[in-house]
mmCIF file of C-alpha atoms (C1' of nucleotides) in Angstrom:
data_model
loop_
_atom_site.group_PDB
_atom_site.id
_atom_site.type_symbol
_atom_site.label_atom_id
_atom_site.label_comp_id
_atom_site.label_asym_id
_atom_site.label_seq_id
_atom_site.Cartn_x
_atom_site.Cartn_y
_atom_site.Cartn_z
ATOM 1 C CA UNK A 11 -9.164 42.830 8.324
ATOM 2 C CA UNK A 12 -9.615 46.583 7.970
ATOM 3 C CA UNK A 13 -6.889 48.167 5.333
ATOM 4 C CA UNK A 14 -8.324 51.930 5.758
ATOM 5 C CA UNK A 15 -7.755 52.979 9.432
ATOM 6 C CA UNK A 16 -5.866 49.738 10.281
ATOM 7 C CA UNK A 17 -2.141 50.021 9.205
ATOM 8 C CA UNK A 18 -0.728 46.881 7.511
ATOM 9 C CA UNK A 19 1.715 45.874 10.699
ATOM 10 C CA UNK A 20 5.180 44.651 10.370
ATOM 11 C CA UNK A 21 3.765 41.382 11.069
ATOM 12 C CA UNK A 22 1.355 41.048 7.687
ATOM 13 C CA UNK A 23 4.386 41.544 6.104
ATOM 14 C CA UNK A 24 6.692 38.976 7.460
ATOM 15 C CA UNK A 25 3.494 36.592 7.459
ATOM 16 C CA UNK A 26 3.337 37.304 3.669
ATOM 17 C CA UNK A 27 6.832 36.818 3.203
ATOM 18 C CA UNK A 28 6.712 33.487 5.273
ATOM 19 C CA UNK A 29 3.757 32.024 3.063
ATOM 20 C CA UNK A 30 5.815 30.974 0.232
ATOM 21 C CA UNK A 31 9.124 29.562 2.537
ATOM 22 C CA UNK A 32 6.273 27.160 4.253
ATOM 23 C CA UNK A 33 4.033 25.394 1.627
ATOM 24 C CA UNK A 34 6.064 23.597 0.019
ATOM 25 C CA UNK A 35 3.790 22.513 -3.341
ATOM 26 C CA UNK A 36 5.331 19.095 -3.572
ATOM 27 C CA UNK A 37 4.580 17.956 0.210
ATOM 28 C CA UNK A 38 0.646 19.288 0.005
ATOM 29 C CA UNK A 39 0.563 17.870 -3.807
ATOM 30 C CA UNK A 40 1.931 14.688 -2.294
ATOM 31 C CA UNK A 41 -1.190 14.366 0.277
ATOM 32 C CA UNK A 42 -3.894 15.589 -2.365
ATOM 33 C CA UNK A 43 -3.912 12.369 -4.213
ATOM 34 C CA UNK A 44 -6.812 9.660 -3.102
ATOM 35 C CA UNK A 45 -4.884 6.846 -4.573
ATOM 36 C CA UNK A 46 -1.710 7.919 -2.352
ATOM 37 C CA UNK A 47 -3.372 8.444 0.428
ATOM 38 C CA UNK A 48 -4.843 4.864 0.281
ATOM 39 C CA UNK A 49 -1.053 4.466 0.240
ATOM 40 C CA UNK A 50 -0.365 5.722 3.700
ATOM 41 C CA UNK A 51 -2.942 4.117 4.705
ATOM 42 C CA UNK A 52 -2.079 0.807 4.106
ATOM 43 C CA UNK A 53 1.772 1.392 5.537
ATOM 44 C CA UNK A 54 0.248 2.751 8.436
ATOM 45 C CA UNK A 55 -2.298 -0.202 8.517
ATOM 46 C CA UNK A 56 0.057 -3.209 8.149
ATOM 47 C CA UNK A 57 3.816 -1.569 8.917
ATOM 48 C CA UNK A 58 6.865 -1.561 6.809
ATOM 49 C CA UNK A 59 5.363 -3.353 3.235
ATOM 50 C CA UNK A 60 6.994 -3.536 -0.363
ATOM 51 C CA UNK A 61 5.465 -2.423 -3.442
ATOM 52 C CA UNK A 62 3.382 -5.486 -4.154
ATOM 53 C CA UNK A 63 1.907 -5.912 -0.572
ATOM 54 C CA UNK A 64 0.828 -2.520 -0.593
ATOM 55 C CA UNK A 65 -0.314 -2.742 -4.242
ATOM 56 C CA UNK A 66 -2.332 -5.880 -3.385
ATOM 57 C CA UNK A 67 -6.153 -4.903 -2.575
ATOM 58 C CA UNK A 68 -5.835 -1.451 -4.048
ATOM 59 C CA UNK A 69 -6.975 -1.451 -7.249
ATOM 60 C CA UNK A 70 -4.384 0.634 -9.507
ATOM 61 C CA UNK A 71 -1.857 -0.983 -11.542
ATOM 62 C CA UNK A 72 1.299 -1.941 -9.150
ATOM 63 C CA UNK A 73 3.540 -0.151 -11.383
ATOM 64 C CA UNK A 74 1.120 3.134 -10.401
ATOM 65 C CA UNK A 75 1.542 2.075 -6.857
ATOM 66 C CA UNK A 76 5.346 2.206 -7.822
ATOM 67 C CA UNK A 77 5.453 6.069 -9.204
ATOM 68 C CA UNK A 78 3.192 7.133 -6.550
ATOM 69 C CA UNK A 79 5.800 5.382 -3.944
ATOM 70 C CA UNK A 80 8.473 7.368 -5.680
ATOM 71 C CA UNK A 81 6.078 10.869 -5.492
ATOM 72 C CA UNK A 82 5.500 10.061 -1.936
ATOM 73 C CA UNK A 83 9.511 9.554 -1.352
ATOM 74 C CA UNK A 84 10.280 12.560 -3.187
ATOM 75 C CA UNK A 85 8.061 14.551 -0.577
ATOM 76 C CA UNK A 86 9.997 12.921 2.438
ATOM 77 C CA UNK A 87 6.578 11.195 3.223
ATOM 78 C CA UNK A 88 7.894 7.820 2.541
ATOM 79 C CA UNK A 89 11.379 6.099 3.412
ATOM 80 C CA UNK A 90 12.528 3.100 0.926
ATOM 81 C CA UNK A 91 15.422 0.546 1.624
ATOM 82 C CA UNK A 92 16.271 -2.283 -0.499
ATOM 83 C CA UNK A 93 15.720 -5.557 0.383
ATOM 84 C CA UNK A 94 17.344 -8.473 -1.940
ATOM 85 C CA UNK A 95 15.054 -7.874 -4.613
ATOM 86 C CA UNK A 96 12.424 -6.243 -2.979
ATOM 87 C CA UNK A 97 11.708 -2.710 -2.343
ATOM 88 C CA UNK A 98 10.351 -1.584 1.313
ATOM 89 C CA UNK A 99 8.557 1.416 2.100
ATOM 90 C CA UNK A 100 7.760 2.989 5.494
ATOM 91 C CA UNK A 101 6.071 5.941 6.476
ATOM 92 C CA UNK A 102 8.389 8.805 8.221
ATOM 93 C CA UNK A 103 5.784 9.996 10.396
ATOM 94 C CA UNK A 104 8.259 12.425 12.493
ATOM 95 C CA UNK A 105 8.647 14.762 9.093
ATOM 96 C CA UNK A 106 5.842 14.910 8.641
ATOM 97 C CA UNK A 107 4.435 16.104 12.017
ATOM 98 C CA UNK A 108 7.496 18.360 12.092
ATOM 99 C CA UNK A 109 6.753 19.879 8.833
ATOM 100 C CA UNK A 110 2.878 20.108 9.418
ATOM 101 C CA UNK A 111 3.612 21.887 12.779
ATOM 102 C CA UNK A 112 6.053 24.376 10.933
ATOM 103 C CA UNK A 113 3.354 25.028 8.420
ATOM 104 C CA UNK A 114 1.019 25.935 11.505
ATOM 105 C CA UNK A 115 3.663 27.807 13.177
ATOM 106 C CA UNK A 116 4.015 30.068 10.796
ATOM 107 C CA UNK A 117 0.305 30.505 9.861
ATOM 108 C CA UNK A 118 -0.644 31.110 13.417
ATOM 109 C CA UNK A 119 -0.729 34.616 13.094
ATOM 110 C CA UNK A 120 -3.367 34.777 10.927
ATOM 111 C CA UNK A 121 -6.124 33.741 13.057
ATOM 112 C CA UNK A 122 -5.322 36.683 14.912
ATOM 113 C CA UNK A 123 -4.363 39.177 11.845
ATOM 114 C CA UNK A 124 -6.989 38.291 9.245
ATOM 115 C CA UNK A 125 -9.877 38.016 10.784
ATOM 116 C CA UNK A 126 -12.047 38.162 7.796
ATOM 117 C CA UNK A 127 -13.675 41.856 7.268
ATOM 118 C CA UNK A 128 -12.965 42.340 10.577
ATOM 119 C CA UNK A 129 -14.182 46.544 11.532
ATOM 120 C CA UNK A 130 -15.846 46.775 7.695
ATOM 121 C CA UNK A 131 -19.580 47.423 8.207
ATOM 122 C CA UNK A 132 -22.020 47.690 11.103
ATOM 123 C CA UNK A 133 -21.431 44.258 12.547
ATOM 124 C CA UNK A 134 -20.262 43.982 16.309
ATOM 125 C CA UNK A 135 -16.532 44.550 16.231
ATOM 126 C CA UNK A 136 -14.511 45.348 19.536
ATOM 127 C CA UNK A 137 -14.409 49.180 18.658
ATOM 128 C CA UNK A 138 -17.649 49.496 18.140
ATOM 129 C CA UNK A 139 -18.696 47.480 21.594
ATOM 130 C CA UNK A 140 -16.160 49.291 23.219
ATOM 131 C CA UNK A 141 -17.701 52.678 22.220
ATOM 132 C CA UNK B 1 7.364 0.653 12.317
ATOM 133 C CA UNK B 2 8.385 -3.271 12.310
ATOM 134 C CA UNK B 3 5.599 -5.398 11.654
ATOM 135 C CA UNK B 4 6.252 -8.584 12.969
ATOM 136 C CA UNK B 5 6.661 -8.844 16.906
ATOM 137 C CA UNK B 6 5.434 -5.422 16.770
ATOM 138 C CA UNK B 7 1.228 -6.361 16.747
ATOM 139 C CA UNK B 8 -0.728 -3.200 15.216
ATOM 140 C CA UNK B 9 -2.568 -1.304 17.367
ATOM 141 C CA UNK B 10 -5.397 -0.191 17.625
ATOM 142 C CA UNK B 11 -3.714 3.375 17.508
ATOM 143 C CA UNK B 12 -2.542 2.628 14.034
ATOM 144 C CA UNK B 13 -6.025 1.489 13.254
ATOM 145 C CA UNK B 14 -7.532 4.746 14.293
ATOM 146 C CA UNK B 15 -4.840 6.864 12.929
ATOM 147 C CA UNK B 16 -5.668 5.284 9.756
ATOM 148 C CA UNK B 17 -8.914 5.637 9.114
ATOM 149 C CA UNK B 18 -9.073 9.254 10.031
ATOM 150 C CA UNK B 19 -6.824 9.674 7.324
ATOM 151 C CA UNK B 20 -9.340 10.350 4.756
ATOM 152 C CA UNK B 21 -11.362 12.538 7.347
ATOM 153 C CA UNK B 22 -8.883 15.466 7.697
ATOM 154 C CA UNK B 23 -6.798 15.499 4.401
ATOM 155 C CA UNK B 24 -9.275 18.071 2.917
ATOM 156 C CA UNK B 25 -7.819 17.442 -0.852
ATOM 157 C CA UNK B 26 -9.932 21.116 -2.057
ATOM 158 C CA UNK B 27 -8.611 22.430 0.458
ATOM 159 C CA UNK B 28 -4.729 21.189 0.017
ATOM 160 C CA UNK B 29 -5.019 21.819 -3.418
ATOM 161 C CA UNK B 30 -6.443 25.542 -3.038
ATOM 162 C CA UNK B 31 -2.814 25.812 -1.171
ATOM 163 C CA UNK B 32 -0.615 23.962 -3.771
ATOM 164 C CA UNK B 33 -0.752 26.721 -6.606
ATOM 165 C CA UNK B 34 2.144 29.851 -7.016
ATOM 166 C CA UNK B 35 -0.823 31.868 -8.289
ATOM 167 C CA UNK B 36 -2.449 31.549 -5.515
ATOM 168 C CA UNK B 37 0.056 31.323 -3.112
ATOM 169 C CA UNK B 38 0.498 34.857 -4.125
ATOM 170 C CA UNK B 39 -2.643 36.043 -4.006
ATOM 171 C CA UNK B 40 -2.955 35.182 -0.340
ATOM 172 C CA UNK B 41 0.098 37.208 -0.024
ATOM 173 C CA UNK B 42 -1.606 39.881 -1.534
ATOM 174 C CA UNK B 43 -4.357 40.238 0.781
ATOM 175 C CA UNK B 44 -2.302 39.373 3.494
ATOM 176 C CA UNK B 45 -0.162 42.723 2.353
ATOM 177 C CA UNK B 46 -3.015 44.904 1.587
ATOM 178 C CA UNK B 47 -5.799 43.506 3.553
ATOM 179 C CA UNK B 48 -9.662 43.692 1.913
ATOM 180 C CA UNK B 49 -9.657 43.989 -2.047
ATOM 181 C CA UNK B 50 -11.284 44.285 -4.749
ATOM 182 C CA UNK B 51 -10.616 41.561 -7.630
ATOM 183 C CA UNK B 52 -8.732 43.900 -9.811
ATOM 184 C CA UNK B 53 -6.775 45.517 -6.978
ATOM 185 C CA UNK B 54 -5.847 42.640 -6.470
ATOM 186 C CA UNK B 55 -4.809 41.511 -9.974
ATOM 187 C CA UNK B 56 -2.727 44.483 -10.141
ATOM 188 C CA UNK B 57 0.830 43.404 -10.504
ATOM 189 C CA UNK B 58 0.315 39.532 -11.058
ATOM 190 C CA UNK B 59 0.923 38.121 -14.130
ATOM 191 C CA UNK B 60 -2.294 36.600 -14.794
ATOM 192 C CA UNK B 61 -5.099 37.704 -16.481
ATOM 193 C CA UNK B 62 -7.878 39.723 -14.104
ATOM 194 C CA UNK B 63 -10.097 37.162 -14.851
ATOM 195 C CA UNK B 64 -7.709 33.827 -13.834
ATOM 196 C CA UNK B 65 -7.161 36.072 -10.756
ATOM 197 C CA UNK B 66 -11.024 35.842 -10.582
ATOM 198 C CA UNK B 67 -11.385 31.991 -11.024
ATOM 199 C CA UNK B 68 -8.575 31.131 -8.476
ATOM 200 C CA UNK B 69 -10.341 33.552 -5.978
ATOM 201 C CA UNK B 70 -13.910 31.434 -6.409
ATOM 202 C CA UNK B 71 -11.620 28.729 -5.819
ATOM 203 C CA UNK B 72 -10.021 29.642 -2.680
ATOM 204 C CA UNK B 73 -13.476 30.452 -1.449
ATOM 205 C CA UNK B 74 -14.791 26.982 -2.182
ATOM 206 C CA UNK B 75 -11.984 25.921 -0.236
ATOM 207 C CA UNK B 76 -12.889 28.164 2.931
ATOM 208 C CA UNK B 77 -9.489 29.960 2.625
ATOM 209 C CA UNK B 78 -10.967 32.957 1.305
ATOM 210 C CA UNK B 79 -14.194 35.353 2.058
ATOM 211 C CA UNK B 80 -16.483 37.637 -0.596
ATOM 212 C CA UNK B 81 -18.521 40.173 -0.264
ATOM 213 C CA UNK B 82 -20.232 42.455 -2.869
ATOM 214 C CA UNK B 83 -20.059 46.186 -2.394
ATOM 215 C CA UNK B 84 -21.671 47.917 -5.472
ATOM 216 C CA UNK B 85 -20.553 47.055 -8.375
ATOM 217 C CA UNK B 86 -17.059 45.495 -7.274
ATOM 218 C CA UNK B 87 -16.520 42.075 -4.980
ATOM 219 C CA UNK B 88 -14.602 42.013 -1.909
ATOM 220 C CA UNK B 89 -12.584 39.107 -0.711
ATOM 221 C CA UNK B 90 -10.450 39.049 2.117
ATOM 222 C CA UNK B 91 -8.858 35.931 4.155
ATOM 223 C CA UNK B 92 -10.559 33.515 6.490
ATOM 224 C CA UNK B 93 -7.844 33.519 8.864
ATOM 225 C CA UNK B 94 -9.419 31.834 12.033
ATOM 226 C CA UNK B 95 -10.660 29.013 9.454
ATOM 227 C CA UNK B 96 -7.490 28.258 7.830
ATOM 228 C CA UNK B 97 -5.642 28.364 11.091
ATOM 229 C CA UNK B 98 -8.399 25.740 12.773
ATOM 230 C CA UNK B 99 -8.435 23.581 9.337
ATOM 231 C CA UNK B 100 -4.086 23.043 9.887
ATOM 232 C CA UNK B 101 -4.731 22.119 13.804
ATOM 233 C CA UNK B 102 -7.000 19.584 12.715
ATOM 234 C CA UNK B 103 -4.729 17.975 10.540
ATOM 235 C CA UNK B 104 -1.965 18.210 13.346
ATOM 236 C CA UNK B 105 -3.775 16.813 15.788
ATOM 237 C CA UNK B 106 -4.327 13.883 13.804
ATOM 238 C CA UNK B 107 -1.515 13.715 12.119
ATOM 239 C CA UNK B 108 0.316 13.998 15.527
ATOM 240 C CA UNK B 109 0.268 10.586 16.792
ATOM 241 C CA UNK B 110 2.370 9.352 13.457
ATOM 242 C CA UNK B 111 6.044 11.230 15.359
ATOM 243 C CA UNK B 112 5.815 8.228 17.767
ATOM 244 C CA UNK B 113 3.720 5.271 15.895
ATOM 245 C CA UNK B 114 5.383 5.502 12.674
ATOM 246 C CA UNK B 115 9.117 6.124 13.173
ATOM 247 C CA UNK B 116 10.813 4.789 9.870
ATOM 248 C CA UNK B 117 12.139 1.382 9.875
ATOM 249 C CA UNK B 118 12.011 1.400 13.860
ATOM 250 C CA UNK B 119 13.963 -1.415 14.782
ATOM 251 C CA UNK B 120 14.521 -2.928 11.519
ATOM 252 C CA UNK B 121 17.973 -3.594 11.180
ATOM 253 C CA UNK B 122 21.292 -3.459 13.900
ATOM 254 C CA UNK B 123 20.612 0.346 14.285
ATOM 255 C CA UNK B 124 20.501 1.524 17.969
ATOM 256 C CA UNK B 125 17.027 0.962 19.138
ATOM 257 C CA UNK B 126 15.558 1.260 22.149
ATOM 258 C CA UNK B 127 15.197 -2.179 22.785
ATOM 259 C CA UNK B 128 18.409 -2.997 21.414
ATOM 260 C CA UNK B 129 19.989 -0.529 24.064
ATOM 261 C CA UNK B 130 18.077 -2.213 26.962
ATOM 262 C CA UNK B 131 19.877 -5.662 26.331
ATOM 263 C "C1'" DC C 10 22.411 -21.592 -15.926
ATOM 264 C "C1'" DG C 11 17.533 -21.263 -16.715
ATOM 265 C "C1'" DT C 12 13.344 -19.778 -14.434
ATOM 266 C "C1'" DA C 13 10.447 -17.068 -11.561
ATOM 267 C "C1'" DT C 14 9.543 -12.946 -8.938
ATOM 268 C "C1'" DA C 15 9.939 -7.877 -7.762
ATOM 269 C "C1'" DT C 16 10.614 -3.331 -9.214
ATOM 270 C "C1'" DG C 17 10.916 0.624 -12.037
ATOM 271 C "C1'" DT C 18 10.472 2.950 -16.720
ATOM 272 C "C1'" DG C 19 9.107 4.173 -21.666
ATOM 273 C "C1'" DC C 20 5.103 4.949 -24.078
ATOM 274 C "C1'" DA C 21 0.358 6.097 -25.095
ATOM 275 C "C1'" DC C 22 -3.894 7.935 -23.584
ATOM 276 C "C1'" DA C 23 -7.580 10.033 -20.852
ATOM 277 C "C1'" DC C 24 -8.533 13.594 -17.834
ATOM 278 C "C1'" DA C 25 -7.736 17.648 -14.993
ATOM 279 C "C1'" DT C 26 -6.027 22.273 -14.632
ATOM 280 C "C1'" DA C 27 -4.132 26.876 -15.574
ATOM 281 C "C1'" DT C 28 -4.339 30.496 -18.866
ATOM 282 C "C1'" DG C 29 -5.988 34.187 -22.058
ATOM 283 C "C1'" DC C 30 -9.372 36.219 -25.067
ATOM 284 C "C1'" DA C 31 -13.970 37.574 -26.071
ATOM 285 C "C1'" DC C 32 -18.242 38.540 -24.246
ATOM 286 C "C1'" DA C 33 -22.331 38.865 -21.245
ATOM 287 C "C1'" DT C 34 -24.083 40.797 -17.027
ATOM 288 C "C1'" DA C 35 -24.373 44.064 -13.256
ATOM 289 C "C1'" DA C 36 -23.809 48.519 -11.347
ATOM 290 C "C1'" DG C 37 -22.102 53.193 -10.994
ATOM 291 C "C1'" DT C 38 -21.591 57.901 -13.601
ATOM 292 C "C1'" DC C 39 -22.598 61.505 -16.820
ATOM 293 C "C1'" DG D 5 -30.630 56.473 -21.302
ATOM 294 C "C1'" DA D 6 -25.687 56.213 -23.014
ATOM 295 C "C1'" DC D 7 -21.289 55.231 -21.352
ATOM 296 C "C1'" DT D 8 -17.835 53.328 -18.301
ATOM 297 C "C1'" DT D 9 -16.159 50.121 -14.940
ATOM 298 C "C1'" DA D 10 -16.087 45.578 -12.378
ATOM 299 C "C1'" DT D 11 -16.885 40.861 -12.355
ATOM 300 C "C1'" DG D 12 -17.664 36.317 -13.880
ATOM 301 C "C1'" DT D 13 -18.202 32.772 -17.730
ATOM 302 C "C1'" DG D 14 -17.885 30.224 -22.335
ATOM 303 C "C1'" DC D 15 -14.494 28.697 -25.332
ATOM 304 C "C1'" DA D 16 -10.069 27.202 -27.019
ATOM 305 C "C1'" DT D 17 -5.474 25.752 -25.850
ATOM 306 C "C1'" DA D 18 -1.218 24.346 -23.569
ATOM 307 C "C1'" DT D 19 0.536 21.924 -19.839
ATOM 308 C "C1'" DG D 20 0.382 18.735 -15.942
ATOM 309 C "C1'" DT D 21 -1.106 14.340 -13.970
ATOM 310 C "C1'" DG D 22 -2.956 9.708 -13.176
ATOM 311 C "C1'" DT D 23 -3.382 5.253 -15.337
ATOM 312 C "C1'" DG D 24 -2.331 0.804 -17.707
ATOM 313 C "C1'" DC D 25 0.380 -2.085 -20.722
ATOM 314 C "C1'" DA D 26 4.661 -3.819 -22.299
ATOM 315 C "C1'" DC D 27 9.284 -4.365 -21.258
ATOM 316 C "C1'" DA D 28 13.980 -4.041 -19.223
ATOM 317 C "C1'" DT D 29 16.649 -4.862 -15.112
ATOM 318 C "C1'" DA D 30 17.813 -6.985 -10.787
ATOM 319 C "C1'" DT D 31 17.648 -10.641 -7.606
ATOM 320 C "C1'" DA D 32 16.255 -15.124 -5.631
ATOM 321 C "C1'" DC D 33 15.504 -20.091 -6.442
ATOM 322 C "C1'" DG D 34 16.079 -24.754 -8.347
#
DNA sequence: CGTATATGTGCACACATATGCACATAAGTC
DNA sequence: GACTTATGTGCATATGTGTGCACATATACG
């Protein structure tokens, strides 16, 4: 994207603004862990699960499995209910699509609005076709 | 998800193995930072810059402003090229957008496959409804 | 009631990461 | 060529994070 002859629009700036409201740091941290997303992959894999029978193949220590549980809760990835003395985790797979497909909602306009160096040197932009 | 008269499909199967595939963790991560978080802003704001027009106003050092930008370009997020004696970066907009679809397209199937707890307990489930 | 199992937490430690300063390199300016 | 400006990197440091062990708590079982 131009800055010189190509005014900033009204709509940079509310996509600015609207950067910050949408990544929320502790979902994406949540899903940049390999060990966690073993995690989801095993509750996906075999269904609803408690800490051990997730733990069980993986090779961290269960109480790791545990905290990363908690992380994953804490994000809204995860739902927990007790069970006697168990502890059983399932994915919640609608908040998560819902929150990936606000994140791409909002960064939609960007494929459009920052198109990178888009009308900077002698490479074929629109203008310079059109002209 | 239940996990008992509920047999896993092959859905689940699939869904979980191209976990791994699309959760990009340099990528995530580039994304999981305030100080860059802001500089994405930034360029959003002013469009093309230079590294220290770009520093101007955040906190950071210039050259922290540097490192996180060679990071967001490892990631894909963000574009350089050298003009002179300065750098220019600007966003890859079409990229970033095309990297989120990915991961919502994958992630997609999990709103119907891996509802929390679905039918778990006496909560009003479809089956539960058809009796 | 004593025992066994499941879970989470305090603690220590290794490793990654963000930050700032000093400096080297590259390129423009006089 | 001397000087100035722009950028990136080596180094040191503070903070965050993942990991494992030991242990406390809670619950089931006999």
């Amino acid at each position: 994207m131009k800055n010189d002859n190509h005014p900033l629009t009204e709509e940079h700036k509310a996509l600015s603004e609207a950067l910050i409201g949408v990544l929320d740091t502790r979902f994406l941290k949540a899903l940049c862990d390999p060990t966690r997303i073993e995690i989801l992959k095993k509750i996906i894999s075999i269904g609803v699960s408690d800490v051990s029978t997730i733990a069980r193949g993986l090779s961290q220590d269960r109480s790791v499995i545990s905290r990363h549980l908690a992380q994953l809760e804490q994000a809204g990835i995860t739902v927990s209910r007790k069970d006697g003395r168990r502890v059983l985790y399932d994915l919640d797979g609608p908040y998560i699509v819902e929150k990936v497909t606000k994140i791409l909602n909002t960064l939609h306009p960007m494929a459009d609005l920052c198109r990178p160096f888009e009308g900077w040197d002698g490479a074929a932009t629109l203008e310079s076709q059109r002209s």
